[in-house]
CSV table of N, CA and C in Angstrom, one decimal:
chain,number,residue,atom,x,y,z
A,16,MET,N,-71.0,-55.9,-122.7
A,16,MET,CA,-69.8,-55.2,-122.4
A,16,MET,C,-68.6,-56.2,-122.6
A,17,ILE,N,-68.8,-57.4,-122.2
A,17,ILE,CA,-67.7,-58.4,-122.3
A,17,ILE,C,-67.5,-58.7,-123.8
A,18,LEU,N,-68.6,-58.8,-124.6
A,18,LEU,CA,-68.4,-59.1,-126.0
A,18,LEU,C,-67.7,-57.9,-126.7
A,19,ALA,N,-68.0,-56.7,-126.3
A,19,ALA,CA,-67.4,-55.5,-127.0
A,19,ALA,C,-65.9,-55.5,-126.7
A,20,VAL,N,-65.5,-55.8,-125.5
A,20,VAL,CA,-64.1,-55.9,-125.1
A,20,VAL,C,-63.4,-57.0,-126.0
A,21,ALA,N,-64.1,-58.2,-126.1
A,21,ALA,CA,-63.5,-59.3,-126.9
A,21,ALA,C,-63.4,-58.9,-128.4
A,22,VAL,N,-64.3,-58.2,-128.9
A,22,VAL,CA,-64.2,-57.7,-130.3
A,22,VAL,C,-63.0,-56.8,-130.5
A,23,VAL,N,-62.9,-55.8,-129.6
A,23,VAL,CA,-61.8,-54.8,-129.7
A,23,VAL,C,-60.5,-55.6,-129.5
A,24,MET,N,-60.4,-56.5,-128.6
A,24,MET,CA,-59.1,-57.3,-128.4
A,24,MET,C,-58.8,-58.0,-129.7
A,25,ASN,N,-59.8,-58.6,-130.3
A,25,ASN,CA,-59.6,-59.3,-131.6
A,25,ASN,C,-59.1,-58.4,-132.7
A,26,LEU,N,-59.7,-57.3,-132.8
A,26,LEU,CA,-59.3,-56.3,-133.8
A,26,LEU,C,-57.9,-55.8,-133.6
A,27,LEU,N,-57.5,-55.6,-132.4
A,27,LEU,CA,-56.2,-55.2,-132.1
A,27,LEU,C,-55.2,-56.3,-132.1
A,28,ASN,N,-55.6,-57.5,-132.4
A,28,ASN,CA,-54.8,-58.7,-132.4
A,28,ASN,C,-54.1,-58.9,-131.0
A,29,PHE,N,-54.8,-58.6,-130.0
A,29,PHE,CA,-54.3,-58.8,-128.6
A,29,PHE,C,-54.6,-60.2,-128.1
A,30,ASN,N,-53.5,-61.0,-127.8
A,30,ASN,CA,-53.7,-62.3,-127.4
A,30,ASN,C,-53.5,-62.5,-125.9
A,31,ILE,N,-54.3,-63.3,-125.3
A,31,ILE,CA,-54.2,-63.6,-123.8
A,31,ILE,C,-54.4,-65.1,-123.7
A,32,LYS,N,-53.7,-65.6,-122.7
A,32,LYS,CA,-53.8,-67.1,-122.4
A,32,LYS,C,-55.2,-67.4,-122.1
A,33,ARG,N,-55.6,-68.6,-122.6
A,33,ARG,CA,-57.0,-69.1,-122.4
A,33,ARG,C,-57.4,-69.2,-121.0
A,34,ASN,N,-56.6,-69.8,-120.1
A,34,ASN,CA,-57.0,-69.9,-118.7
A,34,ASN,C,-57.1,-68.6,-118.0
A,35,LYS,N,-56.3,-67.6,-118.3
A,35,LYS,CA,-56.4,-66.3,-117.7
A,35,LYS,C,-57.7,-65.6,-118.2
A,36,LEU,N,-58.0,-65.8,-119.5
A,36,LEU,CA,-59.2,-65.2,-120.1
A,36,LEU,C,-60.4,-65.8,-119.4
A,37,LEU,N,-60.4,-67.1,-119.3
A,37,LEU,CA,-61.6,-67.8,-118.7
A,37,LEU,C,-61.8,-67.3,-117.2
A,38,LEU,N,-60.7,-67.2,-116.5
A,38,LEU,CA,-60.8,-66.7,-115.1
A,38,LEU,C,-61.3,-65.2,-115.1
A,39,ALA,N,-60.8,-64.4,-116.0
A,39,ALA,CA,-61.2,-63.0,-116.1
A,39,ALA,C,-62.7,-62.9,-116.4
A,40,LEU,N,-63.1,-63.7,-117.4
A,40,LEU,CA,-64.6,-63.7,-117.7
A,40,LEU,C,-65.4,-64.1,-116.5
A,41,PHE,N,-65.1,-65.1,-115.8
A,41,PHE,CA,-65.8,-65.5,-114.6
A,41,PHE,C,-65.9,-64.4,-113.6
A,42,VAL,N,-64.7,-63.8,-113.2
A,42,VAL,CA,-64.7,-62.8,-112.2
A,42,VAL,C,-65.4,-61.5,-112.7
A,43,LEU,N,-65.2,-61.1,-114.0
A,43,LEU,CA,-65.9,-59.9,-114.5
A,43,LEU,C,-67.4,-60.1,-114.5
A,44,ASN,N,-67.9,-61.2,-114.9
A,44,ASN,CA,-69.3,-61.5,-114.9
A,44,ASN,C,-69.9,-61.4,-113.4
A,45,MET,N,-69.2,-62.0,-112.5
A,45,MET,CA,-69.6,-62.0,-111.1
A,45,MET,C,-69.6,-60.6,-110.6
A,46,ALA,N,-68.6,-59.8,-110.9
A,46,ALA,CA,-68.5,-58.4,-110.5
A,46,ALA,C,-69.6,-57.6,-111.0
A,47,LEU,N,-69.9,-57.8,-112.3
A,47,LEU,CA,-71.0,-57.0,-112.9
A,47,LEU,C,-72.4,-57.3,-112.4
A,48,SER,N,-72.5,-58.5,-111.9
A,48,SER,CA,-73.9,-58.9,-111.4
A,48,SER,C,-73.9,-58.8,-109.8
A,49,PHE,N,-72.9,-58.4,-109.2
A,49,PHE,CA,-72.8,-58.3,-107.7
A,49,PHE,C,-73.9,-57.4,-107.1
A,50,CYS,N,-74.1,-56.3,-107.8
A,50,CYS,CA,-75.1,-55.3,-107.2
A,50,CYS,C,-76.5,-55.8,-107.2
A,51,GLU,N,-76.8,-56.8,-108.1
A,51,GLU,CA,-78.1,-57.4,-108.1
A,51,GLU,C,-78.4,-58.3,-107.0
A,52,LEU,N,-77.3,-58.8,-106.4
A,52,LEU,CA,-77.5,-59.8,-105.3
A,52,LEU,C,-78.2,-59.2,-104.1
A,53,PHE,N,-77.9,-58.0,-103.8
A,53,PHE,CA,-78.4,-57.3,-102.6
A,53,PHE,C,-79.6,-56.3,-102.8
A,54,GLU,N,-80.0,-56.3,-104.1
A,54,GLU,CA,-81.1,-55.4,-104.4
A,54,GLU,C,-82.4,-56.0,-103.9
A,55,ILE,N,-83.1,-55.3,-103.0
A,55,ILE,CA,-84.3,-55.8,-102.4
A,55,ILE,C,-85.5,-55.8,-103.4
A,56,THR,N,-85.6,-54.8,-104.2
A,56,THR,CA,-86.7,-54.7,-105.1
A,56,THR,C,-86.7,-55.6,-106.3
A,57,MET,N,-85.5,-56.2,-106.6
A,57,MET,CA,-85.4,-57.1,-107.7
A,57,MET,C,-85.8,-58.5,-107.2
A,58,ARG,N,-86.9,-59.0,-107.7
A,58,ARG,CA,-87.3,-60.4,-107.4
A,58,ARG,C,-87.2,-61.2,-108.7
A,59,TYR,N,-87.4,-62.5,-108.6
A,59,TYR,CA,-87.4,-63.3,-109.7
A,59,TYR,C,-88.6,-63.2,-110.6
A,60,GLY,N,-89.6,-62.5,-110.2
A,60,GLY,CA,-90.8,-62.3,-111.0
A,60,GLY,C,-92.0,-62.3,-110.1
A,61,ILE,N,-93.1,-62.0,-110.7
A,61,ILE,CA,-94.4,-61.9,-110.0
A,61,ILE,C,-94.8,-63.3,-109.5
A,62,ASP,N,-94.4,-64.4,-110.2
A,62,ASP,CA,-94.8,-65.7,-109.9
A,62,ASP,C,-94.0,-66.4,-108.9
A,63,TYR,N,-92.8,-65.9,-108.6
A,63,TYR,CA,-91.9,-66.5,-107.7
A,63,TYR,C,-92.6,-67.0,-106.4
A,64,ASN,N,-93.3,-66.0,-105.7
A,64,ASN,CA,-93.9,-66.4,-104.5
A,64,ASN,C,-95.0,-67.5,-104.7
A,65,ALA,N,-95.7,-67.5,-105.8
A,65,ALA,CA,-96.7,-68.5,-106.1
A,65,ALA,C,-96.0,-69.9,-106.2
A,66,TYR,N,-94.8,-69.9,-106.9
A,66,TYR,CA,-94.1,-71.2,-107.1
A,66,TYR,C,-93.6,-71.7,-105.7
A,67,ILE,N,-93.2,-70.8,-104.9
A,67,ILE,CA,-92.7,-71.2,-103.5
A,67,ILE,C,-93.8,-71.8,-102.7
A,68,GLN,N,-95.0,-71.1,-102.8
A,68,GLN,CA,-96.2,-71.6,-102.1
A,68,GLN,C,-96.6,-73.0,-102.6
A,69,GLN,N,-96.6,-73.2,-103.9
A,69,GLN,CA,-96.9,-74.5,-104.4
A,69,GLN,C,-95.9,-75.6,-104.1
A,70,ALA,N,-94.6,-75.2,-104.1
A,70,ALA,CA,-93.6,-76.1,-103.7
A,70,ALA,C,-93.7,-76.5,-102.2
A,71,GLY,N,-94.2,-75.5,-101.4
A,71,GLY,CA,-94.4,-75.8,-100.0
A,71,GLY,C,-95.5,-76.8,-99.8
A,72,ALA,N,-96.5,-76.8,-100.6
A,72,ALA,CA,-97.6,-77.7,-100.5
A,72,ALA,C,-97.1,-79.1,-100.9
A,73,VAL,N,-96.3,-79.3,-101.9
A,73,VAL,CA,-95.7,-80.6,-102.3
A,73,VAL,C,-94.8,-81.0,-101.2
A,74,TYR,N,-94.0,-80.1,-100.7
A,74,TYR,CA,-93.0,-80.5,-99.6
A,74,TYR,C,-93.7,-81.0,-98.4
A,75,ASN,N,-94.9,-80.4,-98.1
A,75,ASN,CA,-95.7,-80.9,-96.9
A,75,ASN,C,-96.6,-82.1,-97.2
A,76,GLY,N,-96.5,-82.7,-98.4
A,76,GLY,CA,-97.2,-83.9,-98.6
A,76,GLY,C,-98.3,-83.9,-99.6
A,77,GLU,N,-98.6,-82.8,-100.2
A,77,GLU,CA,-99.7,-82.8,-101.2
A,77,GLU,C,-99.3,-83.4,-102.5
A,78,ARG,N,-100.0,-84.4,-103.0
A,78,ARG,CA,-99.6,-85.1,-104.2
A,78,ARG,C,-100.7,-85.0,-105.3
A,79,ASP,N,-101.8,-84.5,-104.9
A,79,ASP,CA,-102.9,-84.3,-105.9
A,79,ASP,C,-102.6,-83.0,-106.7
A,80,TYR,N,-102.3,-83.1,-107.9
A,80,TYR,CA,-101.9,-81.9,-108.7
A,80,TYR,C,-103.1,-80.9,-108.8
A,81,THR,N,-104.3,-81.4,-108.8
A,81,THR,CA,-105.4,-80.5,-108.9
A,81,THR,C,-105.6,-79.6,-107.7
A,82,MET,N,-105.0,-80.0,-106.6
A,82,MET,CA,-105.2,-79.3,-105.3
A,82,MET,C,-104.1,-78.3,-105.1
A,83,LEU,N,-103.1,-78.3,-106.0
A,83,LEU,CA,-102.0,-77.3,-105.8
A,83,LEU,C,-102.4,-75.9,-106.3
A,84,SER,N,-102.3,-74.9,-105.4
A,84,SER,CA,-102.7,-73.6,-105.8
A,84,SER,C,-101.9,-72.6,-104.9
A,85,SER,N,-102.0,-71.4,-105.3
A,85,SER,CA,-101.3,-70.3,-104.5
A,85,SER,C,-102.2,-69.1,-104.5
A,86,HIS,N,-101.6,-68.0,-104.0
A,86,HIS,CA,-102.4,-66.7,-104.0
A,86,HIS,C,-102.8,-66.2,-105.4
A,87,LEU,N,-102.1,-66.7,-106.4
A,87,LEU,CA,-102.4,-66.3,-107.8
A,87,LEU,C,-103.3,-67.3,-108.5
A,88,GLY,N,-103.6,-68.4,-107.9
A,88,GLY,CA,-104.6,-69.4,-108.5
A,88,GLY,C,-103.9,-70.7,-108.6
A,89,PRO,N,-104.6,-71.6,-109.4
A,89,PRO,CA,-104.1,-73.0,-109.5
A,89,PRO,C,-102.7,-73.1,-110.2
A,90,CYS,N,-102.1,-74.2,-110.1
A,90,CYS,CA,-100.8,-74.5,-110.7
A,90,CYS,C,-101.1,-74.8,-112.2
A,91,TYR,N,-100.5,-74.0,-113.1
A,91,TYR,CA,-100.7,-74.2,-114.5
A,91,TYR,C,-99.6,-75.0,-115.2
A,92,TYR,N,-98.4,-75.1,-114.6
A,92,TYR,CA,-97.3,-75.7,-115.2
A,92,TYR,C,-97.3,-77.2,-114.9
A,93,PRO,N,-96.5,-78.0,-115.7
A,93,PRO,CA,-96.4,-79.4,-115.3
A,93,PRO,C,-95.9,-79.7,-113.9
A,94,ALA,N,-96.2,-80.8,-113.4
A,94,ALA,CA,-95.8,-81.1,-112.0
A,94,ALA,C,-94.3,-81.0,-111.7
A,95,GLY,N,-93.5,-81.4,-112.7
A,95,GLY,CA,-92.0,-81.3,-112.5
A,95,GLY,C,-91.5,-79.9,-112.3
A,96,HIS,N,-92.3,-78.9,-112.7
A,96,HIS,CA,-91.9,-77.5,-112.5
A,96,HIS,C,-91.9,-77.2,-111.0
A,97,ILE,N,-92.8,-77.8,-110.2
A,97,ILE,CA,-92.9,-77.6,-108.8
A,97,ILE,C,-91.8,-78.2,-108.1
A,98,TRP,N,-91.4,-79.4,-108.5
A,98,TRP,CA,-90.2,-80.1,-107.9
A,98,TRP,C,-88.9,-79.3,-108.0
A,99,HIS,N,-88.8,-78.5,-109.0
A,99,HIS,CA,-87.7,-77.7,-109.2
A,99,HIS,C,-87.6,-76.6,-108.1
A,100,TYR,N,-88.7,-76.2,-107.6
A,100,TYR,CA,-88.7,-75.1,-106.5
A,100,TYR,C,-88.6,-75.7,-105.1
A,101,ILE,N,-88.7,-77.0,-104.9
A,101,ILE,CA,-88.6,-77.6,-103.6
A,101,ILE,C,-87.3,-77.2,-102.9
A,102,PRO,N,-86.2,-77.3,-103.5
A,102,PRO,CA,-84.9,-76.9,-102.8
A,102,PRO,C,-85.0,-75.4,-102.4
A,103,ALA,N,-85.6,-74.6,-103.3
A,103,ALA,CA,-85.7,-73.2,-102.9
A,103,ALA,C,-86.6,-73.0,-101.7
A,104,TYR,N,-87.7,-73.8,-101.7
A,104,TYR,CA,-88.6,-73.7,-100.5
A,104,TYR,C,-87.9,-74.1,-99.3
A,105,TRP,N,-87.0,-75.2,-99.4
A,105,TRP,CA,-86.3,-75.6,-98.2
A,105,TRP,C,-85.3,-74.6,-97.7
A,106,VAL,N,-84.7,-73.9,-98.6
A,106,VAL,CA,-83.7,-72.8,-98.2
A,106,VAL,C,-84.5,-71.7,-97.5
A,107,HIS,N,-85.7,-71.4,-98.0
A,107,HIS,CA,-86.6,-70.4,-97.4
A,107,HIS,C,-86.9,-70.8,-96.0
A,108,LEU,N,-87.1,-72.1,-95.7
A,108,LEU,CA,-87.4,-72.6,-94.3
A,108,LEU,C,-86.2,-72.4,-93.4
A,109,GLN,N,-85.0,-72.4,-94.0
A,109,GLN,CA,-83.8,-72.4,-93.2
A,109,GLN,C,-83.3,-71.0,-92.8
A,110,THR,N,-83.6,-70.0,-93.7
A,110,THR,CA,-83.0,-68.7,-93.4
A,110,THR,C,-83.9,-67.6,-94.0
A,111,ASP,N,-83.8,-66.4,-93.5
A,111,ASP,CA,-84.5,-65.3,-94.1
A,111,ASP,C,-83.8,-64.7,-95.3
A,112,HIS,N,-82.5,-65.1,-95.6
A,112,HIS,CA,-81.7,-64.6,-96.7
A,112,HIS,C,-81.8,-65.6,-97.9
A,113,ALA,N,-82.8,-66.4,-98.0
A,113,ALA,CA,-82.9,-67.4,-99.0
A,113,ALA,C,-82.8,-66.8,-100.4
A,114,GLU,N,-83.5,-65.7,-100.6
A,114,GLU,CA,-83.5,-65.1,-102.0
A,114,GLU,C,-82.1,-64.7,-102.4
A,115,THR,N,-81.4,-64.2,-101.5
A,115,THR,CA,-80.0,-63.8,-101.8
A,115,THR,C,-79.1,-65.0,-102.1
A,116,ILE,N,-79.3,-66.0,-101.4
A,116,ILE,CA,-78.6,-67.3,-101.6
A,116,ILE,C,-78.9,-67.9,-103.0
A,117,ILE,N,-80.2,-67.9,-103.3
A,117,ILE,CA,-80.6,-68.4,-104.6
A,117,ILE,C,-80.1,-67.6,-105.7
A,118,LYS,N,-80.2,-66.2,-105.6
A,118,LYS,CA,-79.6,-65.4,-106.6
A,118,LYS,C,-78.1,-65.6,-106.8
A,119,PHE,N,-77.4,-65.8,-105.7
A,119,PHE,CA,-76.0,-66.0,-105.8
A,119,PHE,C,-75.7,-67.3,-106.6
A,120,GLY,N,-76.4,-68.3,-106.2
A,120,GLY,CA,-76.2,-69.6,-107.0
A,120,GLY,C,-76.5,-69.4,-108.4
A,121,THR,N,-77.6,-68.7,-108.8
A,121,THR,CA,-77.9,-68.4,-110.2
A,121,THR,C,-76.8,-67.7,-110.9
A,122,HIS,N,-76.2,-66.7,-110.2
A,122,HIS,CA,-75.2,-65.9,-110.8
A,122,HIS,C,-73.9,-66.8,-111.1
A,123,ILE,N,-73.6,-67.7,-110.1
A,123,ILE,CA,-72.5,-68.6,-110.3
A,123,ILE,C,-72.7,-69.5,-111.5
A,124,ILE,N,-73.9,-70.0,-111.6
A,124,ILE,CA,-74.3,-70.9,-112.7
A,124,ILE,C,-74.2,-70.1,-114.1
A,125,HIS,N,-74.7,-68.9,-114.1
A,125,HIS,CA,-74.6,-68.1,-115.3
A,125,HIS,C,-73.1,-67.8,-115.7
A,126,SER,N,-72.3,-67.5,-114.7
A,126,SER,CA,-70.9,-67.2,-115.0
A,126,SER,C,-70.2,-68.5,-115.5
A,127,LEU,N,-70.5,-69.6,-114.9
A,127,LEU,CA,-69.9,-70.9,-115.4
A,127,LEU,C,-70.3,-71.2,-116.8
A,128,LEU,N,-71.6,-70.9,-117.1
A,128,LEU,CA,-72.1,-71.1,-118.5
A,128,LEU,C,-71.3,-70.3,-119.5
A,129,ILE,N,-71.0,-69.1,-119.1
A,129,ILE,CA,-70.2,-68.2,-120.0
A,129,ILE,C,-68.8,-68.8,-120.2
A,130,VAL,N,-68.2,-69.3,-119.2
A,130,VAL,CA,-66.9,-69.9,-119.3
A,130,VAL,C,-67.0,-71.1,-120.2
A,131,PHE,N,-68.0,-72.0,-120.0
A,131,PHE,CA,-68.1,-73.2,-120.8
A,131,PHE,C,-68.4,-72.9,-122.3
A,132,VAL,N,-69.2,-71.9,-122.6
A,132,VAL,CA,-69.5,-71.5,-123.9
A,132,VAL,C,-68.2,-70.9,-124.6
A,133,THR,N,-67.4,-70.2,-123.8
A,133,THR,CA,-66.1,-69.7,-124.3
A,133,THR,C,-65.2,-70.8,-124.6
A,134,LYS,N,-65.1,-71.8,-123.7
A,134,LYS,CA,-64.3,-73.0,-124.0
A,134,LYS,C,-64.7,-73.7,-125.3
A,135,ILE,N,-66.0,-73.9,-125.5
A,135,ILE,CA,-66.5,-74.5,-126.7
A,135,ILE,C,-66.1,-73.6,-127.9
A,136,SER,N,-66.2,-72.3,-127.8
A,136,SER,CA,-65.8,-71.5,-128.9
A,136,SER,C,-64.4,-71.6,-129.3
A,137,PHE,N,-63.5,-71.8,-128.3
A,137,PHE,CA,-62.1,-72.1,-128.5
A,137,PHE,C,-61.9,-73.3,-129.4
A,138,VAL,N,-62.7,-74.3,-129.1
A,138,VAL,CA,-62.5,-75.6,-129.9
A,138,VAL,C,-62.9,-75.3,-131.3
A,139,TYR,N,-64.0,-74.6,-131.5
A,139,TYR,CA,-64.5,-74.4,-132.9
A,139,TYR,C,-63.7,-73.3,-133.7
A,140,THR,N,-63.0,-72.5,-133.0
A,140,THR,CA,-62.3,-71.4,-133.7
A,140,THR,C,-60.8,-71.6,-133.6
A,141,ARG,N,-60.4,-72.8,-133.3
A,141,ARG,CA,-59.0,-73.1,-133.2
A,141,ARG,C,-58.3,-72.9,-134.5
A,142,ASP,N,-57.1,-72.2,-134.5
A,142,ASP,CA,-56.3,-72.0,-135.7
A,142,ASP,C,-55.6,-73.3,-136.0
A,143,PRO,N,-55.8,-73.8,-137.2
A,143,PRO,CA,-55.1,-75.1,-137.6
A,143,PRO,C,-53.6,-75.0,-137.6
A,144,LYS,N,-53.1,-73.8,-138.0
A,144,LYS,CA,-51.6,-73.6,-138.0
A,144,LYS,C,-51.1,-73.6,-136.5
A,145,GLY,N,-51.7,-73.0,-135.6
A,145,GLY,CA,-51.3,-73.0,-134.2
A,145,GLY,C,-51.4,-74.4,-133.6
A,146,LYS,N,-52.3,-75.2,-134.1
A,146,LYS,CA,-52.5,-76.5,-133.6
A,146,LYS,C,-51.3,-77.4,-134.0
A,147,ASP,N,-50.9,-77.2,-135.3
A,147,ASP,CA,-49.8,-78.0,-135.8
A,147,ASP,C,-48.5,-77.6,-135.2
A,148,GLU,N,-48.3,-76.3,-134.9
A,148,GLU,CA,-47.1,-75.8,-134.3
A,148,GLU,C,-46.9,-76.3,-132.9
A,149,SER,N,-48.1,-76.3,-132.1
A,149,SER,CA,-48.0,-76.8,-130.8
A,149,SER,C,-47.8,-78.3,-130.7
A,150,ALA,N,-48.2,-79.0,-131.7
A,150,ALA,CA,-48.0,-80.4,-131.7
A,150,ALA,C,-46.6,-80.8,-132.0
A,151,GLN,N,-45.9,-79.9,-132.8
A,151,GLN,CA,-44.5,-80.2,-133.1
A,151,GLN,C,-43.5,-79.8,-132.0
A,152,ALA,N,-44.0,-78.8,-131.2
A,152,ALA,CA,-43.1,-78.3,-130.1
A,152,ALA,C,-43.0,-79.2,-128.9
């Protein structure tokens, strides 16, 4: 949806200041993903609970990789994968709303990535004429 709006704005030669556009992209992406934050049925996947269980074992002191397992079976990913989920396990220990907090953090990171990719595209699609005019002004 955001891309379609950008294409239409480009075709209509509608210009908006970059900082306002970046802020609008961030807010729009957060608004579009807001309904997913509180959806109970939407989980990170079937393996999420298994990863949290395996991270809990590492958090509680298990260092033998062959002993890491969950209700779905043994750990198949490299050991660094489990360390990625230890902060999520810690948040689960602190509150019952851990999944919502983790989803919110993921949505913020996603929105910021869109902003940074847009900033990079501004650098690569800069109009050389506009660059020279702004340097002279």
